[in-house]
Amino acid sequence: MDPVLVVGAGPVGLTAAAFLAHAGAPVRIIDANAAPTTLSKALVLWRRSLLTLAPLIPPGYWHSVGEPVLAACFADNGELAAQLQVPAPPGYTQQPHLNAAAAAAAPSASEASDAGDAAAGKDGQAAAAVPEQQQCGSVHALPAGMLVVQADIEGALVTLLRDSYGIEVQRNTSLAAFSVAEDSSSVLCTLTDTDGSNQQQLRASYLVGCDGGRSAVRKLLGVQFAGTTLDQRWLLGDFRYEVDAAVNAAHTPQHPCEGSLQRGTLFISPTDVGLMGLIPLGKRQGQVRVIWNADAHCPGEPTMQDFQQLLSTHTRQQMRLTEALWLSEFKINERQVQSYLHGNGRVLLAGDAAHIHSPAGGLGMNTGLQDAANLAWKLSLVAAGEAAAGWQLLDTYQEERHPVGAHVIRMSGLLLRANALRNPFVRFVRNSSNSSSSNGSSSNANGHDSSSSTTNGKKPYPKDEQECSKCVKEQRVDENLKPICGRDAEGLPQHHTSRRGVSNQVQLSTYADAIGDNLSDLTAFLQQDELQGAFGSLHLLPIYPSTGDRGFAPVTYQEVDPQMGNWDQVHSLGHEYQLCLEYMVNHISPGSPQFQDYLQHGEASRYASMFVKWRDIWPEGGPSADELEKVRTRKPAPPVLSVTLADGSCMPLWNTFSDQQVDINPFSEEGWAFTEASLRSLCEKGRARLIRLDAFGYVTKKAGTSCFMQSPEVWQLLERIKAVVKPYGVQLLCEVHEDFKLNIELARHGYWVYDFALPLLMLHALKFKTAEPLRHWLSICPRRQITTLDTHDGMGVDDVAGLAPLAAVPELERSIVCRGGSINYKHFYVPAAQFEADASCDDGGEQCRRSSDTLQQVSQFLQPDCLQGCYKSVPHQYNETYFSALGEDPQQYLLARAIQFFTPGVPMVYYVGLLAGVDDIELMKRGSIRDINRHHFSLEEAACCLQRPVVQALLELCRFRNRHPAFTGRVFVDDATPPHELHWLAYQHVKRRLLARAYPICASKQ
Ligand SMILES: Cc1cc2nc3c(=O)[nH]c(=O)nc-3n(C[C@H](O)[C@H](O)[C@H](O)COP(=O)(O)OP(=O)(O)OC[C@H]3O[C@@H](n4cnc5c(N)ncnc54)[C@H](O)[C@@H]3O)c2cc1C
């Protein structure tokens, strides 16, 4: 078996290698450095890390090289302000102060006795008593943390690797390049000596980049390390020191920790010249780390004298620095990669290579160690082929560790800022110095300065709003929306969906190239601060190479359209959002290799059975008028397409939609092989969690029927599809615009469906000020549904048949058309006899004549009586953006969204709806009717729209829906429910009032 290659023998790489070896996986570990570090670097192993490492190194071991953390002292200009005591581990004997003079100054008897003890030893650093149970490896009663320098941690791990597993770190060896094999089965790595000589190749099963903040693995991947560099200058010095009462003689320490270092105690103090901290270097006696946010106060390279000056002038410490062991300066970065997995899961990042942040809290190494332990056991199983769906197990590394990294970045940043800002004196120092930008500004994930926020904390309108043509000018959203905007929801826990289930968080539906031009732009858009927490899942409209219908004429499902991006980018999005991908059950593009092969070889083609021959359905030569009347069609013509094969013969094929969408027969051997392979691709390459089955109802072609949703075939096919995707934990979402009863039936069979009735019922409720049809629908609608107000298609008319009062729909149609909206028609064949009886056919004579022409064009595939009839068209969908459909009124729009979010099911928001977009009449004129609601937003325009109050309120509403625990419960609507109320029953009730202009949303935790 190829080994796992770990790049980097810092604490994270060593931990990963040790856990892999521990699990029996073959492992190689290399490091560019010729020797292990001797620098102290990280100083604390927190309890969680002691536990994490316990299977490798008994926690008691750390007492031989470290000291338990016992306290933190917070001072102001060196004068103690507060002390935080950490309970000592049981059995641990409190050791004497390091500074006898300071101890003598302290009033308490116990401290006096400590001072006496200190006097007994030259420097007071007698060995700590190690609790017995920790020495023998028990993980009980561990200290909160152990002060151990990083070099000693690395030393312990190197020894362990060598002595227990026979693994030596291959030093002076750098990773120079790598490539993932085409079949994604391994990674070919190029290693060189660090000076670039002696190149060698190594085939690794997996490559784990633990190569620190400047990670070569990350750079070779070309992965962005998104985040910011804080504009603060920090100085660091490790020193040997002596305690000397002559230093700072003017100050009598009022507490031992004011005067000198106490065993196991961290000392933090803002001073006139910046925040400073003192940390004992583990068990290294008489050594201290001084860390200092000097900014402009120490302009040159730091020297020991600068630090001595700091201690002598701005603190009460009686410390004389005697030797500088390490002097350095640094700036704090807060960065994280979006994905810890790359190269189809073969290349993984851990530790500082994946996340870096403020040292406040001492969490960097600790987080990395825990990354390594989390990753290693999974990798050992996957590398040994023992995990059935390897990538799924590895995916949990991202799912579990990425949020921890993000949280640590946030918390350590807060801790840093809190320490720097809490003290009024520090604020004064900061404000009066010229470095205010460093503390006062914040940057977004892309590193853009967002310090222009106004002082009241509200984001201003973008300055260039006037130039932003699609940003509708609007009133600020009324005050009464504020309760939506989170106050009541704050502090409530975010609820998660199980990995196998469908996310119960708001879903965003979008084309990959609708906001910006590709997946990379879409990712950048979604990373904006405004969107954080708003969506839990992402529906990507077709991302595959396609020859028409905006992606719905797919050539293959094995690739992402290169103009949109690649699978890696899809995976990255999949790490952030539960992905819903498209599968068109009924058809593929004539540009597909399978169809091209069929054109070339005709019946001899391997794929011949995949396409639906007209003659197989109509052996008599074609349907009669009666039969044609029954067939459910999507165009004003019979569903037939005549193709010319390479041998010159003409072959009529079934063709439901456009000529770029050739019907396939998934019941045939090759049709099913294609279907199965494509579905697997979406599960494996696309990492879909939900697959949306488009146009599946049209696959059941049987003479004498509607050829739509025929039983039992359609149910059998759905079951077969389900069996393919189920092992991947993927669920199916059936897309069908039909009588609502069909969706209820599908949901009863365990499939997810869309609530396509809601858009028109909502418009009806708001326009006619009556909630009854809506309430009735909510009482009977499926619960396993994705609710919609808008989609890339229009608002379905069939979907509300029988739900809205008959007169209401034409009235809604009139108002939509008046505003510039459009109607998309569906078509059905009318035989001659009915044609004559149908007055509307006379009225629409031109329509009938035109469709008669289309009958003539395919007359050779029909029985002669068909030619006497015509195709008639009736409204199928209304096309308009939902914001425009509501008169571009933010209040109405937000009310509609609020109701949508509160109705049974999981809410979906279409990208145009997210940005409250208006009708794009120009695009519609140039393209198709549905383009009215398919506006392309540049990234700038989208960013501008995000500042609009209506969009911000909608995003807050999304977050409220995602976070409030009520929505994990059951929604309660029945005929007795008052029409203006919905109740979500979980921990509380959430109510909304429909008809009043003001519609408070009341939420409570009870
Ligand atoms: C001053 C300071 C104080 C800190 N204090 C704390 C603390 O108290 N607590 C805490 O948890 N964290 C602390 N940290 C952070 C901690 O040091 C890091 O988080 C930790 O070192 C990260 O470990 P790592 O193994 O990911 O990376 P590193 O320790 O950076 O190790 C990376 C290794 O990869 C090797 N390498 C790089 N490129 C290549 C290549 N191309 N080929 C082969 N090898 C390569 C390097 O030589 C290096 O040995 C501190 C850091 C500093 C600088």
Coordinates of N, CA and C and ligand atoms in Angstrom, one line a residue, residues 7-14 30-33 41-44 46 150 154 171 173-176 210-217 236 279 289 291 326 330 350-353 355-356 359 361-368, ligand 1:
V7 N 3.6 16.1 5.2 CA 4.6 17.1 4.9 C 4.7 18.1 6.1
G8 N 5.8 18.1 6.7 CA 6.0 19.0 7.9 C 6.0 18.3 9.2
A9 N 7.1 18.4 9.9 CA 7.3 17.8 11.2 C 7.2 18.8 12.3
G10 N 6.2 19.7 12.2 CA 5.9 20.5 13.4 C 5.0 19.7 14.3
P11 N 4.4 20.3 15.3 CA 3.6 19.5 16.2 C 2.4 18.8 15.5
V12 N 1.9 19.5 14.5 CA 0.7 18.9 13.8 C 1.0 17.7 12.9
G13 N 2.1 17.9 12.1 CA 2.5 16.8 11.3 C 3.0 15.6 12.1
L14 N 3.7 15.8 13.2 CA 4.2 14.7 14.0 C 3.0 14.0 14.7
I30 N 8.2 14.1 6.2 CA 9.4 14.8 5.8 C 9.3 16.2 6.4
D31 N 10.5 16.9 6.5 CA 10.5 18.3 6.9 C 11.7 19.0 6.3
A32 N 11.4 20.2 5.9 CA 12.4 21.0 5.2 C 13.6 21.3 6.1
N33 N 13.4 21.4 7.4 CA 14.4 21.8 8.3 C 15.4 20.6 8.5
K41 N 8.1 28.7 20.9 CA 6.8 28.9 20.1 C 5.6 28.7 21.0
A42 N 4.8 27.7 20.7 CA 3.6 27.5 21.5 C 4.0 27.1 23.0
L43 N 3.2 27.6 23.9 CA 3.6 27.4 25.3 C 2.6 26.6 26.1
V44 N 1.4 26.3 25.6 CA 0.4 25.7 26.4 C -0.2 24.5 25.7
W46 N -3.5 22.6 26.2 CA -4.8 22.7 27.0 C -5.3 21.3 27.2
Q150 N 6.8 24.3 22.9 CA 6.6 23.5 21.7 C 7.7 22.6 21.3
E154 N 7.3 18.7 20.5 CA 7.8 18.1 19.2 C 8.8 17.0 19.6
R171 N 14.5 14.5 7.3 CA 14.8 15.9 7.4 C 15.5 16.4 6.1
T173 N 14.3 17.7 3.7 CA 13.6 17.2 2.5 C 12.3 18.1 2.4
S174 N 12.2 18.6 1.2 CA 11.0 19.5 0.9 C 10.1 18.9 -0.1
L175 N 8.9 19.2 0.0 CA 7.9 18.9 -1.1 C 8.0 20.0 -2.1
A176 N 8.4 19.6 -3.3 CA 8.6 20.6 -4.4 C 7.3 20.7 -5.3
C210 N 0.9 19.6 6.5 CA 1.0 20.1 7.9 C 2.2 21.0 7.9
D211 N 2.4 21.8 6.8 CA 3.6 22.5 6.7 C 3.5 24.0 7.0
G212 N 2.7 24.3 8.0 CA 2.7 25.6 8.6 C 2.0 26.7 7.8
G213 N 2.1 27.9 8.4 CA 1.4 29.1 7.8 C 1.8 29.4 6.4
R214 N 3.0 29.1 6.0 CA 3.4 29.4 4.6 C 3.3 28.1 3.8
S215 N 2.5 27.3 4.1 CA 2.3 25.9 3.5 C 2.6 25.8 2.0
A216 N 3.6 25.0 1.7 CA 3.9 24.7 0.3 C 2.7 24.0 -0.4
V217 N 2.2 23.0 0.4 CA 1.1 22.2 -0.2 C -0.1 23.2 -0.6
L236 N 8.4 39.8 20.4 CA 8.4 38.7 21.3 C 9.9 38.4 21.7
I279 N 4.9 34.9 30.3 CA 4.5 33.5 30.4 C 5.8 32.7 30.8
R289 N 8.8 34.1 28.6 CA 8.4 34.7 27.3 C 7.8 36.1 27.6
I291 N 5.8 39.1 25.7 CA 5.2 39.4 24.4 C 4.6 40.8 24.5
W326 N 15.6 34.2 22.2 CA 14.9 34.3 20.9 C 14.2 35.7 20.9
F330 N 6.3 40.0 14.9 CA 5.3 39.4 14.0 C 4.1 40.3 13.9
A350 N -3.9 20.6 7.4 CA -4.2 20.6 8.8 C -3.3 21.6 9.5
G351 N -3.7 22.0 10.7 CA -2.8 22.9 11.5 C -2.7 24.3 10.8
D352 N -1.6 24.9 11.0 CA -1.4 26.3 10.5 C -1.5 26.4 9.0
A353 N -1.3 25.3 8.3 CA -1.5 25.3 6.9 C -3.0 25.6 6.5
H355 N -5.3 27.1 9.0 CA -5.9 28.2 9.7 C -4.8 28.9 10.6
I356 N -4.8 30.2 10.6 CA -3.9 30.9 11.6 C -4.6 32.1 12.2
P359 N -2.5 34.8 18.7 CA -2.0 33.9 19.7 C -2.8 34.0 21.0
G361 N -5.1 33.3 23.8 CA -5.8 32.1 24.1 C -4.9 30.9 23.9
G362 N -3.7 31.0 23.2 CA -2.8 29.9 23.0 C -3.5 28.7 22.4
L363 N -4.2 29.0 21.3 CA -5.0 27.9 20.7 C -4.5 27.3 19.4
G364 N -3.5 28.0 18.8 CA -3.0 27.6 17.4 C -2.6 26.2 17.3
M365 N -1.6 25.9 18.1 CA -1.0 24.5 18.0 C -2.1 23.5 18.5
N366 N -2.8 23.9 19.6 CA -3.8 23.0 20.2 C -4.9 22.6 19.1
T367 N -5.3 23.6 18.4 CA -6.3 23.4 17.3 C -5.7 22.4 16.3
G368 N -4.5 22.7 15.9 CA -3.8 21.8 14.9 C -3.7 20.4 15.3
Ligands
LIG1 C1 5.5 33.1 19.2 C2 4.4 32.1 19.1 C3 3.7 31.7 20.1 C4 2.7 30.7 20.0 N1 2.0 30.4 21.1 C5 1.1 29.4 21.0 C6 0.4 28.8 22.2 O1 0.7 29.2 23.3 N2 -0.5 27.8 22.0 C7 -0.7 27.3 20.8 O2 -1.6 26.4 20.7 N3 -0.1 27.8 19.7 C8 0.8 28.8 19.8 N4 1.5 29.3 18.7 C9 1.1 28.7 17.4 C10 1.8 27.4 17.1 O3 3.2 27.6 17.2 C11 1.5 27.0 15.8 O4 0.1 26.9 15.7 C12 2.0 25.6 15.5 O5 3.4 25.6 15.4 C13 1.5 25.0 14.2 O6 2.0 23.8 14.0 P1 2.1 23.2 12.6 O7 2.7 21.8 12.7 O8 0.8 23.3 11.9 O9 3.1 24.1 11.8 P2 4.6 24.5 12.1 O10 4.9 24.4 13.5 O11 4.9 25.8 11.4 O12 5.4 23.3 11.3 C14 5.5 23.3 9.9 C15 6.7 22.4 9.5 O13 6.6 22.2 8.1 C16 7.9 22.3 7.6 N5 7.8 22.7 6.2 C17 7.3 23.8 5.6 N6 7.3 23.7 4.3 C18 7.8 22.5 4.0 C19 8.0 21.8 2.7 N7 7.7 22.4 1.6 N8 8.4 20.6 2.8 C20 8.7 19.9 4.0 N9 8.5 20.6 5.2 C21 8.1 21.8 5.2 C22 8.6 23.3 8.4 O14 10.0 23.2 8.4 C23 8.0 23.1 9.8 O15 8.8 22.2 10.6 C24 2.5 30.2 18.8 C25 3.2 30.6 17.7 C26 4.2 31.5 17.8 C27 5.0 31.9 16.6

